[in-house]
Amino acid sequence: MSDAFDPVRIGIVSISDRASSGVYEDKGLPALKEWLGKALKNPITFDERLIPDEQTLISEALIALVDAGCALVLTTGGTGPAQRDVTPEATLAVAHKEMPGFGEQMRQVSLAFVPTAILSRQVAVIRDNSLIINLPGQPKAIAETLEGLKNADGTPRVNGIFAAVPYCIDLIGGPYLETHDEVIKGWRPKTAVRPAR
């Protein structure tokens, strides 16, 4: 069945001084793999990195993942106002285009839960044919920002950012991503929808 769907390589990067040095177990990478495995119908190859909050190392990892053919690169951690939080700076340093709507929408989703969402500095950028998105650090917040908020009947109340990811990747020349609608419905204009095979 999965032959019907384009394979996709996804880079996932957890950025934490303490997790990368073994002080505590990293929860970011497992959370990203679990959510993406649930949301996408495509066969996924994950390219994982666990690195400290060092701007140069983060930028180098993002460039390496793009060069390795990852159509999508998701980072988690390092997006707050603390001195060691440098993920947005490292991401912007490797950008060819900035995609500010992703960060704006993530903060909108998170504000429904905590007033401190305005302290988040997540950005999204395009480098070559890859979309790079900074996500929050906590697994619960990762899922919330990707999925958005739903009403009791399952209809979206605040759209999650992943609804826009498949079409964005279409536009930059990547694989055709297909989602499980009960998790997140990827949106495309009718002219961009691929006929069922």
PDB file of C-alpha atoms in Angstrom:
ATOM      1  CA  MET A   1       0.000   0.000   0.000  1.00  0.00           C
ATOM      2  CA  SER A   2       2.813   2.426   0.886  1.00  0.00           C
ATOM      3  CA  ASP A   3       4.145   2.051  -2.706  1.00  0.00           C
ATOM      4  CA  ALA A   4       1.409   4.518  -3.695  1.00  0.00           C
ATOM      5  CA  PHE A   5       3.079   7.270  -1.668  1.00  0.00           C
ATOM      6  CA  ASP A   6       6.296   9.172  -2.371  1.00  0.00           C
ATOM      7  CA  PRO A   7       9.097   8.274   0.058  1.00  0.00           C
ATOM      8  CA  VAL A   8      10.353  11.212   2.096  1.00  0.00           C
ATOM      9  CA  ARG A   9      13.563  11.881   4.031  1.00  0.00           C
ATOM     10  CA  ILE A  10      12.969  14.031   7.110  1.00  0.00           C
ATOM     11  CA  GLY A  11      15.686  15.553   9.259  1.00  0.00           C
ATOM     12  CA  ILE A  12      14.917  15.845  12.970  1.00  0.00           C
ATOM     13  CA  VAL A  13      17.183  17.805  15.295  1.00  0.00           C
ATOM     14  CA  SER A  14      16.906  18.033  19.073  1.00  0.00           C
ATOM     15  CA  ILE A  15      18.891  20.927  20.498  1.00  0.00           C
ATOM     16  CA  SER A  16      19.766  20.711  24.186  1.00  0.00           C
ATOM     17  CA  ASP A  17      22.990  21.107  26.134  1.00  0.00           C
ATOM     18  CA  ARG A  18      21.830  18.737  28.872  1.00  0.00           C
ATOM     19  CA  ALA A  19      20.255  16.012  26.729  1.00  0.00           C
ATOM     20  CA  SER A  20      23.191  15.977  24.291  1.00  0.00           C
ATOM     21  CA  SER A  21      25.626  15.531  27.209  1.00  0.00           C
ATOM     22  CA  GLY A  22      23.547  12.720  28.752  1.00  0.00           C
ATOM     23  CA  VAL A  23      22.310  14.635  31.826  1.00  0.00           C
ATOM     24  CA  TYR A  24      18.775  13.584  30.940  1.00  0.00           C
ATOM     25  CA  GLU A  25      17.054  11.584  28.236  1.00  0.00           C
ATOM     26  CA  ASP A  26      16.102  13.418  25.066  1.00  0.00           C
ATOM     27  CA  LYS A  27      12.342  13.464  24.517  1.00  0.00           C
ATOM     28  CA  GLY A  28      12.293  15.652  21.386  1.00  0.00           C
ATOM     29  CA  LEU A  29      13.419  13.111  18.782  1.00  0.00           C
ATOM     30  CA  PRO A  30      11.021  10.346  19.902  1.00  0.00           C
ATOM     31  CA  ALA A  31       8.142  12.872  20.010  1.00  0.00           C
ATOM     32  CA  LEU A  32       8.867  14.056  16.458  1.00  0.00           C
ATOM     33  CA  LYS A  33       9.159  10.499  15.101  1.00  0.00           C
ATOM     34  CA  GLU A  34       5.948   9.406  16.791  1.00  0.00           C
ATOM     35  CA  TRP A  35       3.919  12.376  15.548  1.00  0.00           C
ATOM     36  CA  LEU A  36       5.232  12.257  11.971  1.00  0.00           C
ATOM     37  CA  GLY A  37       4.718   8.495  11.784  1.00  0.00           C
ATOM     38  CA  LYS A  38       1.111   9.003  12.850  1.00  0.00           C
ATOM     39  CA  ALA A  39       0.443  12.006  10.592  1.00  0.00           C
ATOM     40  CA  LEU A  40       1.990  10.975   7.268  1.00  0.00           C
ATOM     41  CA  LYS A  41       0.998   8.173   4.902  1.00  0.00           C
ATOM     42  CA  ASN A  42       4.387   8.407   3.158  1.00  0.00           C
ATOM     43  CA  PRO A  43       7.226   6.007   3.956  1.00  0.00           C
ATOM     44  CA  ILE A  44       9.685   8.085   6.034  1.00  0.00           C
ATOM     45  CA  THR A  45      13.440   7.842   6.424  1.00  0.00           C
ATOM     46  CA  PHE A  46      14.539   9.804   9.500  1.00  0.00           C
ATOM     47  CA  ASP A  47      17.929  11.498   9.731  1.00  0.00           C
ATOM     48  CA  GLU A  48      18.423  12.311  13.444  1.00  0.00           C
ATOM     49  CA  ARG A  49      20.735  14.685  15.308  1.00  0.00           C
ATOM     50  CA  LEU A  50      21.051  15.438  19.036  1.00  0.00           C
ATOM     51  CA  ILE A  51      23.265  18.471  19.536  1.00  0.00           C
ATOM     52  CA  PRO A  52      24.080  21.147  22.141  1.00  0.00           C
ATOM     53  CA  ASP A  53      22.930  24.769  22.004  1.00  0.00           C
ATOM     54  CA  GLU A  54      25.845  25.935  19.858  1.00  0.00           C
ATOM     55  CA  GLN A  55      24.929  28.182  16.938  1.00  0.00           C
ATOM     56  CA  THR A  56      27.677  26.940  14.606  1.00  0.00           C
ATOM     57  CA  LEU A  57      26.867  23.270  15.270  1.00  0.00           C
ATOM     58  CA  ILE A  58      23.144  23.858  14.670  1.00  0.00           C
ATOM     59  CA  SER A  59      23.774  25.658  11.368  1.00  0.00           C
ATOM     60  CA  GLU A  60      26.183  22.915  10.263  1.00  0.00           C
ATOM     61  CA  ALA A  61      23.624  20.202  11.095  1.00  0.00           C
ATOM     62  CA  LEU A  62      20.874  21.990   9.147  1.00  0.00           C
ATOM     63  CA  ILE A  63      23.099  22.401   6.079  1.00  0.00           C
ATOM     64  CA  ALA A  64      24.157  18.725   6.265  1.00  0.00           C
ATOM     65  CA  LEU A  65      20.533  17.534   6.470  1.00  0.00           C
ATOM     66  CA  VAL A  66      19.485  19.674   3.506  1.00  0.00           C
ATOM     67  CA  ASP A  67      22.505  18.438   1.525  1.00  0.00           C
ATOM     68  CA  ALA A  68      21.547  14.834   2.424  1.00  0.00           C
ATOM     69  CA  GLY A  69      18.194  15.324   0.663  1.00  0.00           C
ATOM     70  CA  CYS A  70      15.822  15.981   3.562  1.00  0.00           C
ATOM     71  CA  ALA A  71      12.722  17.689   2.119  1.00  0.00           C
ATOM     72  CA  LEU A  72      11.693  18.695   5.645  1.00  0.00           C
ATOM     73  CA  VAL A  73      13.874  19.456   8.664  1.00  0.00           C
ATOM     74  CA  LEU A  74      12.254  19.929  12.081  1.00  0.00           C
ATOM     75  CA  THR A  75      14.160  21.206  15.096  1.00  0.00           C
ATOM     76  CA  THR A  76      13.052  21.157  18.706  1.00  0.00           C
ATOM     77  CA  GLY A  77      14.481  23.257  21.524  1.00  0.00           C
ATOM     78  CA  GLY A  78      16.523  26.433  21.893  1.00  0.00           C
ATOM     79  CA  THR A  79      13.893  28.954  20.799  1.00  0.00           C
ATOM     80  CA  GLY A  80      13.291  30.924  23.997  1.00  0.00           C
ATOM     81  CA  PRO A  81      14.840  34.167  25.263  1.00  0.00           C
ATOM     82  CA  ALA A  82      17.588  32.552  27.394  1.00  0.00           C
ATOM     83  CA  GLN A  83      21.190  33.323  26.530  1.00  0.00           C
ATOM     84  CA  ARG A  84      21.883  29.769  25.301  1.00  0.00           C
ATOM     85  CA  ASP A  85      18.773  29.719  23.058  1.00  0.00           C
ATOM     86  CA  VAL A  86      20.242  30.268  19.576  1.00  0.00           C
ATOM     87  CA  THR A  87      18.234  27.939  17.307  1.00  0.00           C
ATOM     88  CA  PRO A  88      16.443  30.783  15.439  1.00  0.00           C
ATOM     89  CA  GLU A  89      19.746  32.606  14.802  1.00  0.00           C
ATOM     90  CA  ALA A  90      21.361  29.386  13.534  1.00  0.00           C
ATOM     91  CA  THR A  91      18.359  28.703  11.284  1.00  0.00           C
ATOM     92  CA  LEU A  92      18.185  32.204   9.818  1.00  0.00           C
ATOM     93  CA  ALA A  93      21.933  32.038   9.097  1.00  0.00           C
ATOM     94  CA  VAL A  94      21.395  29.189   6.595  1.00  0.00           C
ATOM     95  CA  ALA A  95      18.154  30.517   5.051  1.00  0.00           C
ATOM     96  CA  HIS A  96      17.549  31.343   1.408  1.00  0.00           C
ATOM     97  CA  LYS A  97      13.970  32.477   2.185  1.00  0.00           C
ATOM     98  CA  GLU A  98      12.182  33.229   5.434  1.00  0.00           C
ATOM     99  CA  MET A  99       8.648  31.864   6.016  1.00  0.00           C
ATOM    100  CA  PRO A 100       7.319  34.007   8.903  1.00  0.00           C
ATOM    101  CA  GLY A 101       3.769  32.608   8.848  1.00  0.00           C
ATOM    102  CA  PHE A 102       4.886  29.371  10.508  1.00  0.00           C
ATOM    103  CA  GLY A 103       6.290  31.105  13.600  1.00  0.00           C
ATOM    104  CA  GLU A 104       3.286  33.431  13.818  1.00  0.00           C
ATOM    105  CA  GLN A 105       0.860  30.498  13.729  1.00  0.00           C
ATOM    106  CA  MET A 106       2.822  28.427  16.268  1.00  0.00           C
ATOM    107  CA  ARG A 107       2.615  31.295  18.734  1.00  0.00           C
ATOM    108  CA  GLN A 108      -1.137  31.635  18.036  1.00  0.00           C
ATOM    109  CA  VAL A 109      -1.678  27.952  18.860  1.00  0.00           C
ATOM    110  CA  SER A 110       0.498  28.065  21.982  1.00  0.00           C
ATOM    111  CA  LEU A 111      -1.193  31.237  23.274  1.00  0.00           C
ATOM    112  CA  ALA A 112      -4.384  29.214  23.672  1.00  0.00           C
ATOM    113  CA  PHE A 113      -2.511  27.250  26.363  1.00  0.00           C
ATOM    114  CA  VAL A 114       0.038  29.579  27.978  1.00  0.00           C
ATOM    115  CA  PRO A 115       0.554  33.361  28.018  1.00  0.00           C
ATOM    116  CA  THR A 116       4.323  32.806  27.832  1.00  0.00           C
ATOM    117  CA  ALA A 117       3.950  31.658  24.189  1.00  0.00           C
ATOM    118  CA  ILE A 118       4.906  35.204  23.216  1.00  0.00           C
ATOM    119  CA  LEU A 119       8.423  34.424  24.482  1.00  0.00           C
ATOM    120  CA  SER A 120       8.873  31.779  21.756  1.00  0.00           C
ATOM    121  CA  ARG A 121      11.030  32.785  18.805  1.00  0.00           C
ATOM    122  CA  GLN A 122      10.496  29.877  16.407  1.00  0.00           C
ATOM    123  CA  VAL A 123      11.219  30.601  12.747  1.00  0.00           C
ATOM    124  CA  ALA A 124      10.809  28.668   9.504  1.00  0.00           C
ATOM    125  CA  VAL A 125      12.962  29.012   6.413  1.00  0.00           C
ATOM    126  CA  ILE A 126      13.628  27.486   3.024  1.00  0.00           C
ATOM    127  CA  ARG A 127      17.111  26.394   2.058  1.00  0.00           C
ATOM    128  CA  ASP A 128      17.454  24.977  -1.462  1.00  0.00           C
ATOM    129  CA  ASN A 129      14.570  22.474  -1.806  1.00  0.00           C
ATOM    130  CA  SER A 130      14.048  21.998   1.933  1.00  0.00           C
ATOM    131  CA  LEU A 131      11.688  23.476   4.496  1.00  0.00           C
ATOM    132  CA  ILE A 132      13.245  23.963   7.956  1.00  0.00           C
ATOM    133  CA  ILE A 133      10.929  24.642  10.909  1.00  0.00           C
ATOM    134  CA  ASN A 134      11.846  25.358  14.547  1.00  0.00           C
ATOM    135  CA  LEU A 135       9.384  23.709  16.941  1.00  0.00           C
ATOM    136  CA  PRO A 136       8.965  24.123  20.709  1.00  0.00           C
ATOM    137  CA  GLY A 137      10.969  21.938  23.078  1.00  0.00           C
ATOM    138  CA  GLN A 138       8.222  20.043  24.928  1.00  0.00           C
ATOM    139  CA  PRO A 139       6.579  16.970  23.291  1.00  0.00           C
ATOM    140  CA  LYS A 140       3.085  18.206  24.208  1.00  0.00           C
ATOM    141  CA  ALA A 141       3.765  21.622  22.645  1.00  0.00           C
ATOM    142  CA  ILE A 142       5.278  19.977  19.547  1.00  0.00           C
ATOM    143  CA  ALA A 143       2.052  18.038  18.912  1.00  0.00           C
ATOM    144  CA  GLU A 144      -0.141  21.075  19.664  1.00  0.00           C
ATOM    145  CA  THR A 145       1.640  23.373  17.233  1.00  0.00           C
ATOM    146  CA  LEU A 146       1.759  20.756  14.468  1.00  0.00           C
ATOM    147  CA  GLU A 147      -1.877  19.652  14.878  1.00  0.00           C
ATOM    148  CA  GLY A 148      -3.551  22.832  16.089  1.00  0.00           C
ATOM    149  CA  LEU A 149      -6.671  22.928  18.239  1.00  0.00           C
ATOM    150  CA  LYS A 150      -9.862  21.078  17.455  1.00  0.00           C
ATOM    151  CA  ASN A 151     -13.449  21.694  18.495  1.00  0.00           C
ATOM    152  CA  ALA A 152     -15.412  18.911  20.218  1.00  0.00           C
ATOM    153  CA  ASP A 153     -16.715  17.745  16.818  1.00  0.00           C
ATOM    154  CA  GLY A 154     -13.162  17.402  15.447  1.00  0.00           C
ATOM    155  CA  THR A 155     -13.239  20.476  13.204  1.00  0.00           C
ATOM    156  CA  PRO A 156     -10.199  22.781  13.440  1.00  0.00           C
ATOM    157  CA  ARG A 157     -10.475  25.696  15.895  1.00  0.00           C
ATOM    158  CA  VAL A 158      -6.935  26.976  15.352  1.00  0.00           C
ATOM    159  CA  ASN A 159      -5.051  25.476  12.404  1.00  0.00           C
ATOM    160  CA  GLY A 160      -1.865  23.572  13.138  1.00  0.00           C
ATOM    161  CA  ILE A 161       1.132  24.510  11.044  1.00  0.00           C
ATOM    162  CA  PHE A 162       1.506  21.080   9.461  1.00  0.00           C
ATOM    163  CA  ALA A 163      -1.665  21.674   7.419  1.00  0.00           C
ATOM    164  CA  ALA A 164       0.447  23.974   5.203  1.00  0.00           C
ATOM    165  CA  VAL A 165       3.598  21.835   5.057  1.00  0.00           C
ATOM    166  CA  PRO A 166       2.689  19.427   2.188  1.00  0.00           C
ATOM    167  CA  TYR A 167       1.765  22.230  -0.214  1.00  0.00           C
ATOM    168  CA  CYS A 168       4.833  24.252   0.758  1.00  0.00           C
ATOM    169  CA  ILE A 169       7.001  21.235  -0.055  1.00  0.00           C
ATOM    170  CA  ASP A 170       5.170  20.845  -3.404  1.00  0.00           C
ATOM    171  CA  LEU A 171       6.035  24.455  -4.237  1.00  0.00           C
ATOM    172  CA  ILE A 172       9.757  24.010  -3.526  1.00  0.00           C
ATOM    173  CA  GLY A 173      10.042  20.810  -5.574  1.00  0.00           C
ATOM    174  CA  GLY A 174       9.847  18.131  -2.880  1.00  0.00           C
ATOM    175  CA  PRO A 175       7.910  14.853  -2.601  1.00  0.00           C
ATOM    176  CA  TYR A 176       4.099  14.782  -2.490  1.00  0.00           C
ATOM    177  CA  LEU A 177       3.233  14.415   1.209  1.00  0.00           C
ATOM    178  CA  GLU A 178      -0.108  12.881   2.156  1.00  0.00           C
ATOM    179  CA  THR A 179      -1.585  13.100   5.637  1.00  0.00           C
ATOM    180  CA  HIS A 180      -3.981  11.073   7.754  1.00  0.00           C
ATOM    181  CA  ASP A 181      -6.856  13.565   7.972  1.00  0.00           C
ATOM    182  CA  GLU A 182      -7.866  12.462  11.478  1.00  0.00           C
ATOM    183  CA  VAL A 183      -4.457  13.689  12.735  1.00  0.00           C
ATOM    184  CA  ILE A 184      -3.978  16.722  10.470  1.00  0.00           C
ATOM    185  CA  LYS A 185      -5.502  17.496   7.102  1.00  0.00           C
ATOM    186  CA  GLY A 186      -2.890  18.764   4.674  1.00  0.00           C
ATOM    187  CA  TRP A 187      -4.429  21.519   2.565  1.00  0.00           C
ATOM    188  CA  ARG A 188      -3.806  22.111  -1.140  1.00  0.00           C
ATOM    189  CA  PRO A 189      -5.710  24.118  -3.735  1.00  0.00           C
ATOM    190  CA  LYS A 190      -7.792  21.789  -5.945  1.00  0.00           C
ATOM    191  CA  THR A 191      -5.414  22.321  -8.877  1.00  0.00           C
ATOM    192  CA  ALA A 192      -2.525  20.900  -6.807  1.00  0.00           C
ATOM    193  CA  VAL A 193      -4.273  17.737  -5.588  1.00  0.00           C
ATOM    194  CA  ARG A 194      -2.852  14.592  -7.148  1.00  0.00           C
ATOM    195  CA  PRO A 195      -5.526  12.177  -8.427  1.00  0.00           C
ATOM    196  CA  ALA A 196      -5.904   9.030  -6.311  1.00  0.00           C
ATOM    197  CA  ARG A 197      -3.846   6.129  -7.621  1.00  0.00           C
TER     198      ARG A 197
END
